[in-house]
């Protein structure tokens, strides 16, 4: 019951910023939220539950993004706010002004992962030496997705063009010279068909899974 | 007239258009009407796409099937990889109603629906079963006097009946109609190494491609007959890469459609065989003379 009430309250306060919720047990609540709504969520919890106890923040380097798990305890229930940030942003908003106990763990995250913690009240080193190299953070992995190097061009081509062997000017000329249409009747010859294909790819989260950047039309880690 | 929706795939029209040209000439000559599948996409590619996202692969593949279904036609592929992807998707959707529902829920957002009403066939099956050996034999006007080795390609062994040799037998029989002598070399079933090329070039070339080529040459083959474009790429570029390792082989590759077209009397110029990357000129000289 307690878990259900907490979820109801958070849904009411955050609206669409709550993405997914689950309560596997009455004393355990997971709330996936938009990263931009992190402070709003913590403020809402603090407002409703003045006895809110901050536990810790777990940070997971997932290759393409960071997963932040802010754990709280209230009235016998453990609440985890889960948010995800693309690795390129490399930012975490500090909540130390709302829950001062977050101060040290945020410093630890900044040091071990090389993540910039915004608006932290007093950012300085905690574990590593002051002269520790910026680009050699102990818990940070390189920006990397699930695809091995050999599969990257194939995936890029499949997602952006719907075809694994992009046509070259040379082949276009040779096809025309051989009396064939310049290009076969592929989807990429028609804007509507490409909209359809891209819609499907986004809907099944294929592009998200492999880390495809729609603006640059390439993988984020090639 | 036998009529099919033609699924060209990616590699044939983009990398080896001579196979597309030859296929169209052959279809016309034997009375097979092939309707181009407008707006099609990659099948999608059977190795990586399935590993990355099975639902994505099913939906993209089902979209291609739905395009053929809209035309009211069964689908015919020229490429072994496309054949396997489309065949497996078709079977999955026809036999698993929950998958069919899941896939159609996505397709319906784009005005498409797949009902599972069509069949997927490889061009080899269409030639053998729908056109028939006799009709093909009638069209052979210029029997080819060369000795060839067969490479069927792994995906051609996939068969719903469980008889994995069904389509390779068809391919061999059709090939023999062109007048060529077929050299059995004992390693027909060995993979050419194309998929392993993505992971380990050395293994792919020296443990897959090389033993095959060696045995083909020892068996006196003057060319390799294939139907899979990926295998063709492996044989043609693989020999170039082997040369860099000091291993010299120059065996030309020819697609079964190109072989049929030559035996039907089309010249190598008619079907633009010069677009091959392998040592095809030697074969052309042998077939057409200087």
GROMACS .gro file of C-alpha atoms in nm:
model
  512
    1UNK     CA    1   0.000   0.000   0.000
    2UNK     CA    2   0.279   0.238   0.096
    3UNK     CA    3   0.461   0.180  -0.231
    4UNK     CA    4   0.141   0.238  -0.428
    5UNK     CA    5   0.075   0.566  -0.250
    6UNK     CA    6   0.426   0.692  -0.321
    7UNK     CA    7   0.389   0.605  -0.690
    8UNK     CA    8   0.050   0.778  -0.709
    9UNK     CA    9   0.192   1.089  -0.549
   10UNK     CA   10   0.494   1.100  -0.779
   11UNK     CA   11   0.278   1.051  -1.087
   12UNK     CA   12   0.058   1.338  -0.975
   13UNK     CA   13   0.355   1.568  -0.905
   14UNK     CA   14   0.568   1.485  -1.208
   15UNK     CA   15   0.311   1.396  -1.471
   16UNK     CA   16   0.477   1.293  -1.800
   17UNK     CA   17   0.822   1.320  -1.643
   18UNK     CA   18   0.754   0.980  -1.487
   19UNK     CA   19   0.837   0.724  -1.752
   20UNK     CA   20   0.804   0.380  -1.593
   21UNK     CA   21   0.726   0.269  -1.239
   22UNK     CA   22   0.748  -0.062  -1.062
   23UNK     CA   23   0.702  -0.184  -0.708
   24UNK     CA   24   0.823  -0.544  -0.685
   25UNK     CA   25   0.750  -0.543  -0.311
   26UNK     CA   26   0.549  -0.318  -0.080
   27UNK     CA   27   0.868  -0.165   0.057
   28UNK     CA   28   1.050  -0.116  -0.274
   29UNK     CA   29   0.973   0.141  -0.543
   30UNK     CA   30   1.152   0.212  -0.872
   31UNK     CA   31   1.057   0.526  -1.062
   32UNK     CA   32   1.214   0.595  -1.401
   33UNK     CA   33   1.206   0.967  -1.467
   34UNK     CA   34   1.327   1.208  -1.732
   35UNK     CA   35   1.677   1.323  -1.641
   36UNK     CA   36   1.565   1.687  -1.661
   37UNK     CA   37   1.308   1.623  -1.386
   38UNK     CA   38   1.555   1.486  -1.130
   39UNK     CA   39   1.560   1.790  -0.902
   40UNK     CA   40   1.184   1.834  -0.933
   41UNK     CA   41   1.138   1.470  -0.824
   42UNK     CA   42   1.369   1.503  -0.524
   43UNK     CA   43   1.200   1.830  -0.421
   44UNK     CA   44   0.859   1.663  -0.446
   45UNK     CA   45   0.972   1.375  -0.225
   46UNK     CA   46   1.126   1.612   0.027
   47UNK     CA   47   0.810   1.825   0.036
   48UNK     CA   48   0.582   1.528   0.096
   49UNK     CA   49   0.811   1.335   0.330
   50UNK     CA   50   1.013   1.573   0.554
   51UNK     CA   51   1.179   1.268   0.713
   52UNK     CA   52   1.315   1.162   0.374
   53UNK     CA   53   1.656   0.998   0.416
   54UNK     CA   54   1.905   1.012   0.131
   55UNK     CA   55   2.084   0.676   0.095
   56UNK     CA   56   2.323   0.705  -0.198
   57UNK     CA   57   2.359   0.746  -0.575
   58UNK     CA   58   2.464   0.451  -0.788
   59UNK     CA   59   2.614   0.541  -1.124
   60UNK     CA   60   2.647   0.291  -1.405
   61UNK     CA   61   2.851   0.354  -1.717
   62UNK     CA   62   2.644   0.175  -1.983
   63UNK     CA   63   2.876   0.258  -2.272
   64UNK     CA   64   2.646   0.499  -2.453
   65UNK     CA   65   2.485   0.657  -2.149
   66UNK     CA   66   2.514   0.696  -1.776
   67UNK     CA   67   2.244   0.553  -1.558
   68UNK     CA   68   2.193   0.738  -1.229
   69UNK     CA   69   2.008   0.565  -0.947
   70UNK     CA   70   1.921   0.800  -0.660
   71UNK     CA   71   1.817   0.591  -0.361
   72UNK     CA   72   1.602   0.728  -0.077
   73UNK     CA   73   1.438   0.582   0.231
   74UNK     CA   74   1.111   0.693   0.376
   75UNK     CA   75   0.893   0.526   0.633
   76UNK     CA   76   1.038   0.178   0.571
   77UNK     CA   77   1.019   0.206   0.190
   78UNK     CA   78   1.324   0.230  -0.037
   79UNK     CA   79   1.262   0.453  -0.338
   80UNK     CA   80   1.496   0.459  -0.637
   81UNK     CA   81   1.476   0.737  -0.893
   82UNK     CA   82   1.632   0.611  -1.214
   83UNK     CA   83   1.742   0.859  -1.479
   84UNK     CA   84   1.957   0.825  -1.789
   85UNK     CA   85   2.185   1.078  -1.956
   86UNK     CA   86   2.366   1.043  -2.290
   87UNK     CA   87   2.736   1.011  -2.230
   88UNK     CA   88   2.818   1.302  -2.458
   89UNK     CA   89   2.634   1.538  -2.219
   90UNK     CA   90   2.849   1.421  -1.929
   91UNK     CA   91   2.639   1.609  -1.674
   92UNK     CA   92   2.461   1.539  -1.348
   93UNK     CA   93   2.256   1.798  -1.164
   94UNK     CA   94   2.353   1.825  -0.801
   95UNK     CA   95   2.084   1.769  -0.540
   96UNK     CA   96   2.315   1.855  -0.250
   97UNK     CA   97   2.127   2.180  -0.181
   98UNK     CA   98   1.804   1.980  -0.134
   99UNK     CA   99   1.958   1.682   0.049
  100UNK     CA  100   2.301   1.782   0.184
  101UNK     CA  101   2.403   1.420   0.237
  102UNK     CA  102   2.440   1.385  -0.141
  103UNK     CA  103   2.745   1.613  -0.127
  104UNK     CA  104   3.014   1.347  -0.086
  105UNK     CA  105   2.877   1.085  -0.324
  106UNK     CA  106   2.839   1.350  -0.596
  107UNK     CA  107   3.206   1.439  -0.551
  108UNK     CA  108   3.292   1.070  -0.576
  109UNK     CA  109   3.091   1.034  -0.899
  110UNK     CA  110   3.259   1.340  -1.045
  111UNK     CA  111   3.601   1.200  -0.966
  112UNK     CA  112   3.561   0.837  -1.056
  113UNK     CA  113   3.355   0.885  -1.374
  114UNK     CA  114   3.475   1.228  -1.485
  115UNK     CA  115   3.115   1.354  -1.488
  116UNK     CA  116   3.054   1.726  -1.440
  117UNK     CA  117   2.819   1.778  -1.144
  118UNK     CA  118   2.631   2.102  -1.200
  119UNK     CA  119   2.575   2.349  -0.915
  120UNK     CA  120   2.757   2.141  -0.658
  121UNK     CA  121   2.818   2.359  -0.349
  122UNK     CA  122   3.183   2.264  -0.304
  123UNK     CA  123   3.335   2.049  -0.574
  124UNK     CA  124   3.689   1.930  -0.501
  125UNK     CA  125   3.869   1.599  -0.502
  126UNK     CA  126   3.765   1.334  -0.254
  127UNK     CA  127   3.953   1.013  -0.331
  128UNK     CA  128   4.193   1.078  -0.617
  129UNK     CA  129   4.489   1.311  -0.607
  130UNK     CA  130   4.440   1.667  -0.727
  131UNK     CA  131   4.663   1.610  -1.030
  132UNK     CA  132   4.479   1.295  -1.148
  133UNK     CA  133   4.453   1.298  -1.530
  134UNK     CA  134   4.112   1.419  -1.650
  135UNK     CA  135   4.097   1.158  -1.925
  136UNK     CA  136   4.183   0.859  -1.706
  137UNK     CA  137   3.892   0.828  -1.467
  138UNK     CA  138   3.897   0.487  -1.295
  139UNK     CA  139   3.533   0.389  -1.352
  140UNK     CA  140   3.475   0.550  -1.690
  141UNK     CA  141   3.451   0.331  -2.000
  142UNK     CA  142   3.499   0.458  -2.354
  143UNK     CA  143   3.191   0.573  -2.547
  144UNK     CA  144   3.092   0.242  -2.701
  145UNK     CA  145   2.774   0.069  -2.816
  146UNK     CA  146   2.679  -0.291  -2.867
  147UNK     CA  147   2.806  -0.321  -3.223
  148UNK     CA  148   3.152  -0.458  -3.302
  149UNK     CA  149   3.354  -0.243  -3.546
  150UNK     CA  150   3.282  -0.477  -3.839
  151UNK     CA  151   2.905  -0.434  -3.802
  152UNK     CA  152   2.900  -0.056  -3.764
  153UNK     CA  153   2.893   0.050  -4.127
  154UNK     CA  154   2.633  -0.214  -4.207
  155UNK     CA  155   2.409  -0.090  -3.925
  156UNK     CA  156   2.454   0.277  -4.023
  157UNK     CA  157   2.368   0.204  -4.379
  158UNK     CA  158   2.072  -0.014  -4.286
  159UNK     CA  159   1.926   0.252  -4.056
  160UNK     CA  160   1.993   0.561  -4.264
  161UNK     CA  161   1.928   0.416  -4.612
  162UNK     CA  162   1.740   0.092  -4.549
  163UNK     CA  163   2.007  -0.081  -4.750
  164UNK     CA  164   2.336  -0.245  -4.650
  165UNK     CA  165   2.525  -0.162  -4.969
  166UNK     CA  166   2.486   0.208  -5.051
  167UNK     CA  167   2.489   0.285  -5.420
  168UNK     CA  168   2.786   0.470  -5.565
  169UNK     CA  169   2.795   0.711  -5.860
  170UNK     CA  170   3.005   0.451  -6.042
  171UNK     CA  171   2.738   0.184  -6.009
  172UNK     CA  172   2.464   0.434  -6.100
  173UNK     CA  173   2.650   0.512  -6.422
  174UNK     CA  174   2.712   0.147  -6.497
  175UNK     CA  175   2.349   0.058  -6.434
  176UNK     CA  176   2.234   0.332  -6.670
  177UNK     CA  177   2.486   0.223  -6.931
  178UNK     CA  178   2.349  -0.130  -6.902
  179UNK     CA  179   1.995  -0.008  -6.962
  180UNK     CA  180   1.880  -0.043  -6.604
  181UNK     CA  181   1.722   0.237  -6.400
  182UNK     CA  182   1.991   0.442  -6.223
  183UNK     CA  183   1.879   0.298  -5.890
  184UNK     CA  184   1.668  -0.008  -5.814
  185UNK     CA  185   1.318   0.062  -5.672
  186UNK     CA  186   1.457   0.089  -5.320
  187UNK     CA  187   1.277   0.272  -5.040
  188UNK     CA  188   1.550   0.539  -5.036
  189UNK     CA  189   1.431   0.663  -5.375
  190UNK     CA  190   1.107   0.779  -5.216
  191UNK     CA  191   1.067   1.014  -4.920
  192UNK     CA  192   0.742   0.858  -4.796
  193UNK     CA  193   0.890   0.510  -4.789
  194UNK     CA  194   1.190   0.636  -4.597
  195UNK     CA  195   0.966   0.810  -4.343
  196UNK     CA  196   0.789   0.479  -4.295
  197UNK     CA  197   1.111   0.284  -4.251
  198UNK     CA  198   1.260   0.538  -4.011
  199UNK     CA  199   0.936   0.541  -3.815
  200UNK     CA  200   0.953   0.162  -3.777
  201UNK     CA  201   1.320   0.173  -3.679
  202UNK     CA  202   1.248   0.432  -3.410
  203UNK     CA  203   0.939   0.251  -3.288
  204UNK     CA  204   1.123  -0.077  -3.232
  205UNK     CA  205   1.409   0.121  -3.067
  206UNK     CA  206   1.662  -0.027  -3.307
  207UNK     CA  207   1.837   0.307  -3.353
  208UNK     CA  208   1.843   0.369  -2.978
  209UNK     CA  209   1.979   0.023  -2.908
  210UNK     CA  210   2.275   0.063  -3.144
  211UNK     CA  211   2.333   0.432  -3.056
  212UNK     CA  212   2.244   0.591  -3.390
  213UNK     CA  213   2.257   0.970  -3.416
  214UNK     CA  214   1.970   1.073  -3.645
  215UNK     CA  215   2.109   1.422  -3.702
  216UNK     CA  216   2.453   1.311  -3.809
  217UNK     CA  217   2.318   0.992  -3.968
  218UNK     CA  218   2.589   0.784  -3.810
  219UNK     CA  219   2.659   0.586  -3.498
  220UNK     CA  220   2.765   0.791  -3.198
  221UNK     CA  221   3.076   0.578  -3.156
  222UNK     CA  222   3.211   0.492  -3.501
  223UNK     CA  223   0.245  -1.681  -6.738
  224UNK     CA  224   0.435  -1.741  -6.416
  225UNK     CA  225   0.443  -1.414  -6.222
  226UNK     CA  226   0.640  -1.320  -5.910
  227UNK     CA  227   0.732  -1.009  -5.714
  228UNK     CA  228   1.108  -0.972  -5.760
  229UNK     CA  229   1.305  -0.899  -5.445
  230UNK     CA  230   1.643  -0.775  -5.567
  231UNK     CA  231   1.805  -0.723  -5.227
  232UNK     CA  232   2.100  -0.487  -5.175
  233UNK     CA  233   2.414  -0.653  -5.305
  234UNK     CA  234   2.295  -0.760  -5.650
  235UNK     CA  235   2.167  -0.424  -5.779
  236UNK     CA  236   2.431  -0.218  -5.595
  237UNK     CA  237   2.742  -0.432  -5.630
  238UNK     CA  238   2.687  -0.677  -5.916
  239UNK     CA  239   2.428  -0.538  -6.155
  240UNK     CA  240   2.537  -0.791  -6.420
  241UNK     CA  241   2.344  -1.053  -6.219
  242UNK     CA  242   2.033  -0.834  -6.224
  243UNK     CA  243   2.067  -0.779  -6.598
  244UNK     CA  244   2.123  -1.149  -6.666
  245UNK     CA  245   1.828  -1.246  -6.446
  246UNK     CA  246   1.595  -1.008  -6.627
  247UNK     CA  247   1.709  -1.141  -6.967
  248UNK     CA  248   1.665  -1.502  -6.852
  249UNK     CA  249   1.321  -1.438  -6.702
  250UNK     CA  250   1.206  -1.270  -7.020
  251UNK     CA  251   1.332  -1.556  -7.236
  252UNK     CA  252   1.171  -1.833  -7.030
  253UNK     CA  253   0.842  -1.652  -6.982
  254UNK     CA  254   0.867  -1.557  -6.618
  255UNK     CA  255   0.713  -1.219  -6.536
  256UNK     CA  256   0.892  -1.048  -6.253
  257UNK     CA  257   0.731  -0.742  -6.098
  258UNK     CA  258   0.965  -0.501  -5.922
  259UNK     CA  259   0.889  -0.453  -5.555
  260UNK     CA  260   0.867  -0.073  -5.527
  261UNK     CA  261   0.976   0.081  -5.198
  262UNK     CA  262   1.149  -0.231  -5.066
  263UNK     CA  263   1.430  -0.218  -4.813
  264UNK     CA  264   1.711  -0.449  -4.711
  265UNK     CA  265   1.562  -0.788  -4.622
  266UNK     CA  266   1.723  -0.706  -4.356
  267UNK     CA  267   2.069  -0.860  -4.358
  268UNK     CA  268   2.041  -1.196  -4.178
  269UNK     CA  269   2.345  -1.196  -3.946
  270UNK     CA  270   2.382  -0.868  -3.756
  271UNK     CA  271   2.025  -0.737  -3.768
  272UNK     CA  272   1.888  -1.045  -3.595
  273UNK     CA  273   2.147  -1.024  -3.322
  274UNK     CA  274   2.083  -0.656  -3.261
  275UNK     CA  275   1.707  -0.659  -3.249
  276UNK     CA  276   1.482  -0.951  -3.340
  277UNK     CA  277   1.162  -0.747  -3.341
  278UNK     CA  278   1.318  -0.486  -3.564
  279UNK     CA  279   1.433  -0.753  -3.803
  280UNK     CA  280   1.087  -0.914  -3.813
  281UNK     CA  281   0.904  -0.587  -3.873
  282UNK     CA  282   1.137  -0.464  -4.150
  283UNK     CA  283   1.123  -0.805  -4.312
  284UNK     CA  284   0.742  -0.826  -4.276
  285UNK     CA  285   0.713  -0.484  -4.441
  286UNK     CA  286   0.883  -0.628  -4.750
  287UNK     CA  287   0.649  -0.927  -4.746
  288UNK     CA  288   0.351  -0.693  -4.709
  289UNK     CA  289   0.461  -0.504  -5.024
  290UNK     CA  290   0.446  -0.828  -5.224
  291UNK     CA  291   0.117  -0.924  -5.063
  292UNK     CA  292  -0.029  -0.588  -5.171
  293UNK     CA  293   0.059  -0.686  -5.527
  294UNK     CA  294  -0.106  -1.024  -5.473
  295UNK     CA  295   0.215  -1.201  -5.567
  296UNK     CA  296   0.449  -1.453  -5.412
  297UNK     CA  297   0.799  -1.320  -5.362
  298UNK     CA  298   1.109  -1.442  -5.546
  299UNK     CA  299   1.464  -1.367  -5.434
  300UNK     CA  300   1.791  -1.386  -5.622
  301UNK     CA  301   2.006  -1.373  -5.310
  302UNK     CA  302   2.048  -1.657  -5.059
  303UNK     CA  303   2.063  -1.423  -4.758
  304UNK     CA  304   1.743  -1.243  -4.855
  305UNK     CA  305   1.583  -1.582  -4.913
  306UNK     CA  306   1.662  -1.700  -4.564
  307UNK     CA  307   1.551  -1.380  -4.391
  308UNK     CA  308   1.222  -1.353  -4.577
  309UNK     CA  309   1.149  -1.727  -4.557
  310UNK     CA  310   1.211  -1.739  -4.184
  311UNK     CA  311   1.008  -1.425  -4.117
  312UNK     CA  312   0.723  -1.565  -4.324
  313UNK     CA  313   0.727  -1.893  -4.134
  314UNK     CA  314   0.756  -1.723  -3.794
  315UNK     CA  315   0.462  -1.494  -3.866
  316UNK     CA  316   0.246  -1.766  -4.018
  317UNK     CA  317   0.303  -2.002  -3.725
  318UNK     CA  318   0.313  -1.762  -3.433
  319UNK     CA  319  -0.003  -1.557  -3.411
  320UNK     CA  320   0.131  -1.349  -3.120
  321UNK     CA  321   0.433  -1.242  -3.330
  322UNK     CA  322   0.203  -1.165  -3.622
  323UNK     CA  323  -0.009  -0.943  -3.395
  324UNK     CA  324   0.295  -0.770  -3.249
  325UNK     CA  325   0.445  -0.701  -3.592
  326UNK     CA  326   0.116  -0.584  -3.741
  327UNK     CA  327   0.052  -0.348  -3.451
  328UNK     CA  328   0.364  -0.162  -3.564
  329UNK     CA  329   0.305  -0.196  -3.939
  330UNK     CA  330  -0.052  -0.070  -3.906
  331UNK     CA  331   0.081   0.265  -3.782
  332UNK     CA  332   0.224   0.303  -4.132
  333UNK     CA  333  -0.079   0.179  -4.323
  334UNK     CA  334   0.063  -0.169  -4.380
  335UNK     CA  335  -0.046  -0.514  -4.276
  336UNK     CA  336   0.090  -0.858  -4.344
  337UNK     CA  337  -0.166  -1.139  -4.351
  338UNK     CA  338   0.065  -1.430  -4.426
  339UNK     CA  339  -0.088  -1.505  -4.764
  340UNK     CA  340   0.224  -1.532  -4.977
  341UNK     CA  341   0.512  -1.773  -5.029
  342UNK     CA  342   0.882  -1.693  -5.042
  343UNK     CA  343   1.082  -1.870  -5.309
  344UNK     CA  344   1.440  -1.861  -5.428
  345UNK     CA  345   1.478  -1.801  -5.802
  346UNK     CA  346   1.633  -2.150  -5.828
  347UNK     CA  347   1.307  -2.302  -5.699
  348UNK     CA  348   1.099  -2.088  -5.931
  349UNK     CA  349   1.304  -2.194  -6.233
  350UNK     CA  350   1.291  -2.559  -6.136
  351UNK     CA  351   0.936  -2.591  -6.008
  352UNK     CA  352   0.737  -2.325  -6.192
  353UNK     CA  353   0.918  -2.303  -6.524
  354UNK     CA  354   1.052  -2.657  -6.544
  355UNK     CA  355   1.365  -2.823  -6.668
  356UNK     CA  356   1.226  -2.886  -7.016
  357UNK     CA  357   1.146  -2.522  -7.080
  358UNK     CA  358   1.493  -2.418  -6.969
  359UNK     CA  359   1.651  -2.688  -7.185
  360UNK     CA  360   1.457  -2.554  -7.486
  361UNK     CA  361   1.603  -2.208  -7.432
  362UNK     CA  362   1.966  -2.326  -7.429
  363UNK     CA  363   2.096  -2.238  -7.772
  364UNK     CA  364   2.466  -2.212  -7.697
  365UNK     CA  365   2.587  -2.492  -7.469
  366UNK     CA  366   2.892  -2.385  -7.274
  367UNK     CA  367   3.200  -2.600  -7.298
  368UNK     CA  368   3.363  -2.531  -6.966
  369UNK     CA  369   3.429  -2.723  -6.648
  370UNK     CA  370   3.286  -2.561  -6.337
  371UNK     CA  371   3.271  -2.616  -5.961
  372UNK     CA  372   2.951  -2.551  -5.771
  373UNK     CA  373   2.927  -2.335  -5.462
  374UNK     CA  374   2.569  -2.336  -5.336
  375UNK     CA  375   2.610  -2.109  -5.033
  376UNK     CA  376   2.505  -2.196  -4.679
  377UNK     CA  377   2.164  -2.025  -4.687
  378UNK     CA  378   2.056  -2.233  -4.986
  379UNK     CA  379   2.060  -2.539  -4.762
  380UNK     CA  380   1.785  -2.393  -4.544
  381UNK     CA  381   1.468  -2.575  -4.633
  382UNK     CA  382   1.132  -2.610  -4.467
  383UNK     CA  383   1.102  -2.972  -4.580
  384UNK     CA  384   1.414  -3.066  -4.387
  385UNK     CA  385   1.580  -3.190  -4.708
  386UNK     CA  386   1.877  -2.956  -4.708
  387UNK     CA  387   1.998  -3.076  -5.049
  388UNK     CA  388   1.668  -3.001  -5.225
  389UNK     CA  389   1.767  -2.661  -5.367
  390UNK     CA  390   2.138  -2.746  -5.423
  391UNK     CA  391   2.021  -3.045  -5.632
  392UNK     CA  392   1.795  -2.813  -5.831
  393UNK     CA  393   2.081  -2.569  -5.881
  394UNK     CA  394   2.314  -2.843  -5.997
  395UNK     CA  395   2.058  -2.980  -6.241
  396UNK     CA  396   1.984  -2.635  -6.386
  397UNK     CA  397   2.358  -2.566  -6.417
  398UNK     CA  398   2.414  -2.891  -6.606
  399UNK     CA  399   2.150  -2.783  -6.862
  400UNK     CA  400   2.383  -2.507  -6.979
  401UNK     CA  401   2.621  -2.768  -7.119
  402UNK     CA  402   2.893  -2.720  -6.860
  403UNK     CA  403   3.075  -3.011  -6.703
  404UNK     CA  404   3.044  -3.007  -6.325
  405UNK     CA  405   3.357  -3.092  -6.128
  406UNK     CA  406   3.277  -3.245  -5.789
  407UNK     CA  407   3.546  -3.141  -5.545
  408UNK     CA  408   3.417  -3.275  -5.213
  409UNK     CA  409   3.401  -2.948  -5.020
  410UNK     CA  410   3.076  -2.814  -5.163
  411UNK     CA  411   2.920  -2.785  -4.818
  412UNK     CA  412   3.207  -2.586  -4.667
  413UNK     CA  413   3.121  -2.220  -4.603
  414UNK     CA  414   3.311  -1.972  -4.824
  415UNK     CA  415   3.406  -1.774  -4.514
  416UNK     CA  416   3.207  -1.457  -4.583
  417UNK     CA  417   3.050  -1.430  -4.235
  418UNK     CA  418   3.375  -1.510  -4.052
  419UNK     CA  419   3.550  -1.245  -4.265
  420UNK     CA  420   3.376  -0.988  -4.045
  421UNK     CA  421   3.552  -1.129  -3.740
  422UNK     CA  422   3.876  -1.299  -3.842
  423UNK     CA  423   4.016  -1.234  -4.190
  424UNK     CA  424   4.298  -1.485  -4.155
  425UNK     CA  425   4.067  -1.769  -4.052
  426UNK     CA  426   3.812  -1.680  -4.317
  427UNK     CA  427   4.067  -1.680  -4.598
  428UNK     CA  428   4.296  -1.965  -4.502
  429UNK     CA  429   4.053  -2.204  -4.333
  430UNK     CA  430   3.744  -2.148  -4.541
  431UNK     CA  431   3.809  -1.994  -4.881
  432UNK     CA  432   4.152  -2.137  -4.957
  433UNK     CA  433   4.072  -2.509  -4.905
  434UNK     CA  434   3.771  -2.472  -5.132
  435UNK     CA  435   3.954  -2.295  -5.412
  436UNK     CA  436   4.245  -2.538  -5.389
  437UNK     CA  437   4.017  -2.840  -5.426
  438UNK     CA  438   3.819  -2.673  -5.706
  439UNK     CA  439   4.136  -2.609  -5.904
  440UNK     CA  440   4.265  -2.961  -5.835
  441UNK     CA  441   3.934  -3.093  -5.969
  442UNK     CA  442   4.002  -2.900  -6.290
  443UNK     CA  443   3.735  -2.631  -6.246
  444UNK     CA  444   3.773  -2.326  -6.470
  445UNK     CA  445   3.506  -2.125  -6.290
  446UNK     CA  446   3.286  -2.129  -5.980
  447UNK     CA  447   2.910  -2.118  -6.024
  448UNK     CA  448   2.729  -1.939  -5.742
  449UNK     CA  449   2.392  -1.794  -5.662
  450UNK     CA  450   2.474  -1.594  -5.351
  451UNK     CA  451   2.614  -1.240  -5.398
  452UNK     CA  452   2.788  -1.241  -5.059
  453UNK     CA  453   2.974  -1.563  -5.149
  454UNK     CA  454   3.064  -1.407  -5.484
  455UNK     CA  455   3.219  -1.109  -5.307
  456UNK     CA  456   3.412  -1.347  -5.081
  457UNK     CA  457   3.547  -1.550  -5.374
  458UNK     CA  458   3.639  -1.244  -5.581
  459UNK     CA  459   3.790  -1.018  -5.317
  460UNK     CA  460   3.921  -1.315  -5.116
  461UNK     CA  461   4.145  -1.418  -5.403
  462UNK     CA  462   4.288  -1.067  -5.418
  463UNK     CA  463   4.359  -1.080  -5.043
  464UNK     CA  464   4.515  -1.426  -5.075
  465UNK     CA  465   4.750  -1.287  -5.338
  466UNK     CA  466   4.882  -1.043  -5.079
  467UNK     CA  467   4.971  -1.351  -4.873
  468UNK     CA  468   5.162  -1.495  -5.167
  469UNK     CA  469   4.886  -1.741  -5.263
  470UNK     CA  470   4.799  -1.706  -5.628
  471UNK     CA  471   4.463  -1.828  -5.756
  472UNK     CA  472   4.258  -1.673  -6.034
  473UNK     CA  473   3.938  -1.864  -6.060
  474UNK     CA  474   3.648  -1.659  -6.202
  475UNK     CA  475   3.302  -1.651  -6.044
  476UNK     CA  476   2.981  -1.663  -6.238
  477UNK     CA  477   2.628  -1.642  -6.111
  478UNK     CA  478   2.392  -1.916  -6.228
  479UNK     CA  479   2.172  -1.650  -6.394
  480UNK     CA  480   2.469  -1.521  -6.590
  481UNK     CA  481   2.558  -1.876  -6.691
  482UNK     CA  482   2.202  -1.937  -6.808
  483UNK     CA  483   2.200  -1.609  -7.002
  484UNK     CA  484   2.523  -1.705  -7.183
  485UNK     CA  485   2.383  -2.047  -7.268
  486UNK     CA  486   2.063  -1.880  -7.395
  487UNK     CA  487   2.281  -1.700  -7.648
  488UNK     CA  488   2.323  -1.362  -7.482
  489UNK     CA  489   2.674  -1.225  -7.515
  490UNK     CA  490   2.892  -1.125  -7.222
  491UNK     CA  491   2.839  -0.764  -7.338
  492UNK     CA  492   2.460  -0.805  -7.331
  493UNK     CA  493   2.473  -0.893  -6.965
  494UNK     CA  494   2.770  -0.670  -6.878
  495UNK     CA  495   2.987  -0.944  -6.732
  496UNK     CA  496   3.274  -0.695  -6.729
  497UNK     CA  497   3.122  -0.552  -6.408
  498UNK     CA  498   3.264  -0.848  -6.215
  499UNK     CA  499   3.566  -0.783  -5.995
  500UNK     CA  500   3.716  -1.124  -6.058
  501UNK     CA  501   3.915  -1.257  -6.354
  502UNK     CA  502   3.605  -1.296  -6.569
  503UNK     CA  503   3.777  -1.204  -6.898
  504UNK     CA  504   3.950  -1.538  -6.914
  505UNK     CA  505   3.619  -1.716  -6.883
  506UNK     CA  506   3.458  -1.491  -7.146
  507UNK     CA  507   3.743  -1.574  -7.387
  508UNK     CA  508   3.695  -1.942  -7.328
  509UNK     CA  509   3.318  -1.921  -7.382
  510UNK     CA  510   3.310  -1.673  -7.670
  511UNK     CA  511   3.654  -1.715  -7.821
  512UNK     CA  512   3.887  -1.422  -7.897
   0.00000   0.00000   0.00000
